[in-house]
Amino acid sequence: MGRYTQCKEMNRVITALVKDGWVFSQNGHGRVTHPSGKYITFSVTPSDKYAFKQLERDVKRLLQQLEKQDD
C-alpha cells in the first residue's frame, strides 16, 4: 500500500510498523495491529498537528505494555 494516511510523518511510522510485522487495516479509521493482537487506531485524515505525536505516544505505550507482559 502506498499511503496509509495523509500525514507524511505518520506514513513513515506506519510503514516501519508494517515492515516489522504489524498489520494495517482501514474501516473509516486506520488501524495497525501488533502480532500479539493488540492494536492502535488513528485518523487517516488527521485534522490537527498533534496527530503524529499522539501516534508516536500510542506506539511507545503499547510496546512498553508488551515488554512488561514478557517480564
PDB file of C-alpha atoms in Angstrom:
ATOM      1  CA  MET A   1       0.000   0.000   0.000  1.00  0.00           C
ATOM      2  CA  GLY A   2       1.365   3.415  -0.918  1.00  0.00           C
ATOM      3  CA  ARG A   3      -0.155   5.817   1.590  1.00  0.00           C
ATOM      4  CA  TYR A   4      -1.737   4.891   4.871  1.00  0.00           C
ATOM      5  CA  THR A   5      -2.722   8.433   5.880  1.00  0.00           C
ATOM      6  CA  GLN A   6      -2.492  11.976   4.543  1.00  0.00           C
ATOM      7  CA  CYS A   7       0.265  12.883   7.036  1.00  0.00           C
ATOM      8  CA  LYS A   8       3.739  12.051   5.712  1.00  0.00           C
ATOM      9  CA  GLU A   9       5.269  11.669   9.195  1.00  0.00           C
ATOM     10  CA  MET A  10       2.537   9.230  10.232  1.00  0.00           C
ATOM     11  CA  ASN A  11       3.081   7.327   6.961  1.00  0.00           C
ATOM     12  CA  ARG A  12       6.748   6.807   7.870  1.00  0.00           C
ATOM     13  CA  VAL A  13       5.850   5.407  11.298  1.00  0.00           C
ATOM     14  CA  ILE A  14       3.122   3.127   9.938  1.00  0.00           C
ATOM     15  CA  THR A  15       5.349   1.892   7.102  1.00  0.00           C
ATOM     16  CA  ALA A  16       8.048   0.970   9.631  1.00  0.00           C
ATOM     17  CA  LEU A  17       5.488  -0.862  11.798  1.00  0.00           C
ATOM     18  CA  VAL A  18       4.154  -2.831   8.815  1.00  0.00           C
ATOM     19  CA  LYS A  19       7.714  -3.835   7.881  1.00  0.00           C
ATOM     20  CA  ASP A  20       8.135  -5.088  11.466  1.00  0.00           C
ATOM     21  CA  GLY A  21       5.152  -7.426  11.129  1.00  0.00           C
ATOM     22  CA  TRP A  22       2.249  -5.229  12.183  1.00  0.00           C
ATOM     23  CA  VAL A  23      -0.907  -5.403  10.020  1.00  0.00           C
ATOM     24  CA  PHE A  24      -2.634  -2.293   8.643  1.00  0.00           C
ATOM     25  CA  SER A  25      -6.392  -2.226   8.094  1.00  0.00           C
ATOM     26  CA  GLN A  26      -8.851   0.549   7.385  1.00  0.00           C
ATOM     27  CA  ASN A  27     -12.564   0.938   8.002  1.00  0.00           C
ATOM     28  CA  GLY A  28     -13.197   4.660   8.380  1.00  0.00           C
ATOM     29  CA  HIS A  29     -10.154   4.951  10.640  1.00  0.00           C
ATOM     30  CA  GLY A  30      -6.748   3.371  10.229  1.00  0.00           C
ATOM     31  CA  ARG A  31      -5.658   0.543  12.481  1.00  0.00           C
ATOM     32  CA  VAL A  32      -2.293  -1.127  12.957  1.00  0.00           C
ATOM     33  CA  THR A  33      -2.367  -4.457  14.753  1.00  0.00           C
ATOM     34  CA  HIS A  34       0.647  -5.909  16.553  1.00  0.00           C
ATOM     35  CA  PRO A  35       1.263  -9.653  16.033  1.00  0.00           C
ATOM     36  CA  SER A  36       0.073 -10.146  19.646  1.00  0.00           C
ATOM     37  CA  GLY A  37      -3.381  -8.910  18.629  1.00  0.00           C
ATOM     38  CA  LYS A  38      -3.227  -5.510  20.352  1.00  0.00           C
ATOM     39  CA  TYR A  39      -3.909  -2.563  18.082  1.00  0.00           C
ATOM     40  CA  ILE A  40      -3.743   1.202  17.695  1.00  0.00           C
ATOM     41  CA  THR A  41      -6.437   3.205  15.921  1.00  0.00           C
ATOM     42  CA  PHE A  42      -5.709   6.539  14.248  1.00  0.00           C
ATOM     43  CA  SER A  43      -7.272   9.011  11.847  1.00  0.00           C
ATOM     44  CA  VAL A  44      -6.494   8.537   8.172  1.00  0.00           C
ATOM     45  CA  THR A  45      -7.183  12.253   7.645  1.00  0.00           C
ATOM     46  CA  PRO A  46      -5.694  13.909  10.741  1.00  0.00           C
ATOM     47  CA  SER A  47      -7.005  17.418  11.287  1.00  0.00           C
ATOM     48  CA  ASP A  48      -4.601  18.638  13.939  1.00  0.00           C
ATOM     49  CA  LYS A  49      -0.863  18.997  14.222  1.00  0.00           C
ATOM     50  CA  TYR A  50      -0.731  16.691  17.235  1.00  0.00           C
ATOM     51  CA  ALA A  51      -1.910  13.515  15.469  1.00  0.00           C
ATOM     52  CA  PHE A  52       1.646  12.428  14.658  1.00  0.00           C
ATOM     53  CA  LYS A  53       2.813  12.900  18.261  1.00  0.00           C
ATOM     54  CA  GLN A  54      -0.245  11.017  19.519  1.00  0.00           C
ATOM     55  CA  LEU A  55       0.527   8.087  17.207  1.00  0.00           C
ATOM     56  CA  GLU A  56       4.148   8.016  18.393  1.00  0.00           C
ATOM     57  CA  ARG A  57       2.972   8.092  22.020  1.00  0.00           C
ATOM     58  CA  ASP A  58       0.455   5.291  21.482  1.00  0.00           C
ATOM     59  CA  VAL A  59       3.030   3.055  19.774  1.00  0.00           C
ATOM     60  CA  LYS A  60       5.517   3.660  22.578  1.00  0.00           C
ATOM     61  CA  ARG A  61       2.905   2.866  25.260  1.00  0.00           C
ATOM     62  CA  LEU A  62       1.806  -0.328  23.539  1.00  0.00           C
ATOM     63  CA  LEU A  63       5.371  -1.547  23.138  1.00  0.00           C
ATOM     64  CA  GLN A  64       6.061  -0.793  26.821  1.00  0.00           C
ATOM     65  CA  GLN A  65       2.944  -2.756  27.838  1.00  0.00           C
ATOM     66  CA  LEU A  66       4.061  -5.707  25.747  1.00  0.00           C
ATOM     67  CA  GLU A  67       7.551  -5.608  27.328  1.00  0.00           C
ATOM     68  CA  LYS A  68       6.005  -5.652  30.811  1.00  0.00           C
ATOM     69  CA  GLN A  69       3.920  -8.695  29.864  1.00  0.00           C
ATOM     70  CA  ASP A  70       7.043 -10.538  28.757  1.00  0.00           C
ATOM     71  CA  ASP A  71       8.755  -9.974  32.137  1.00  0.00           C
TER      72      ASP A  71
END
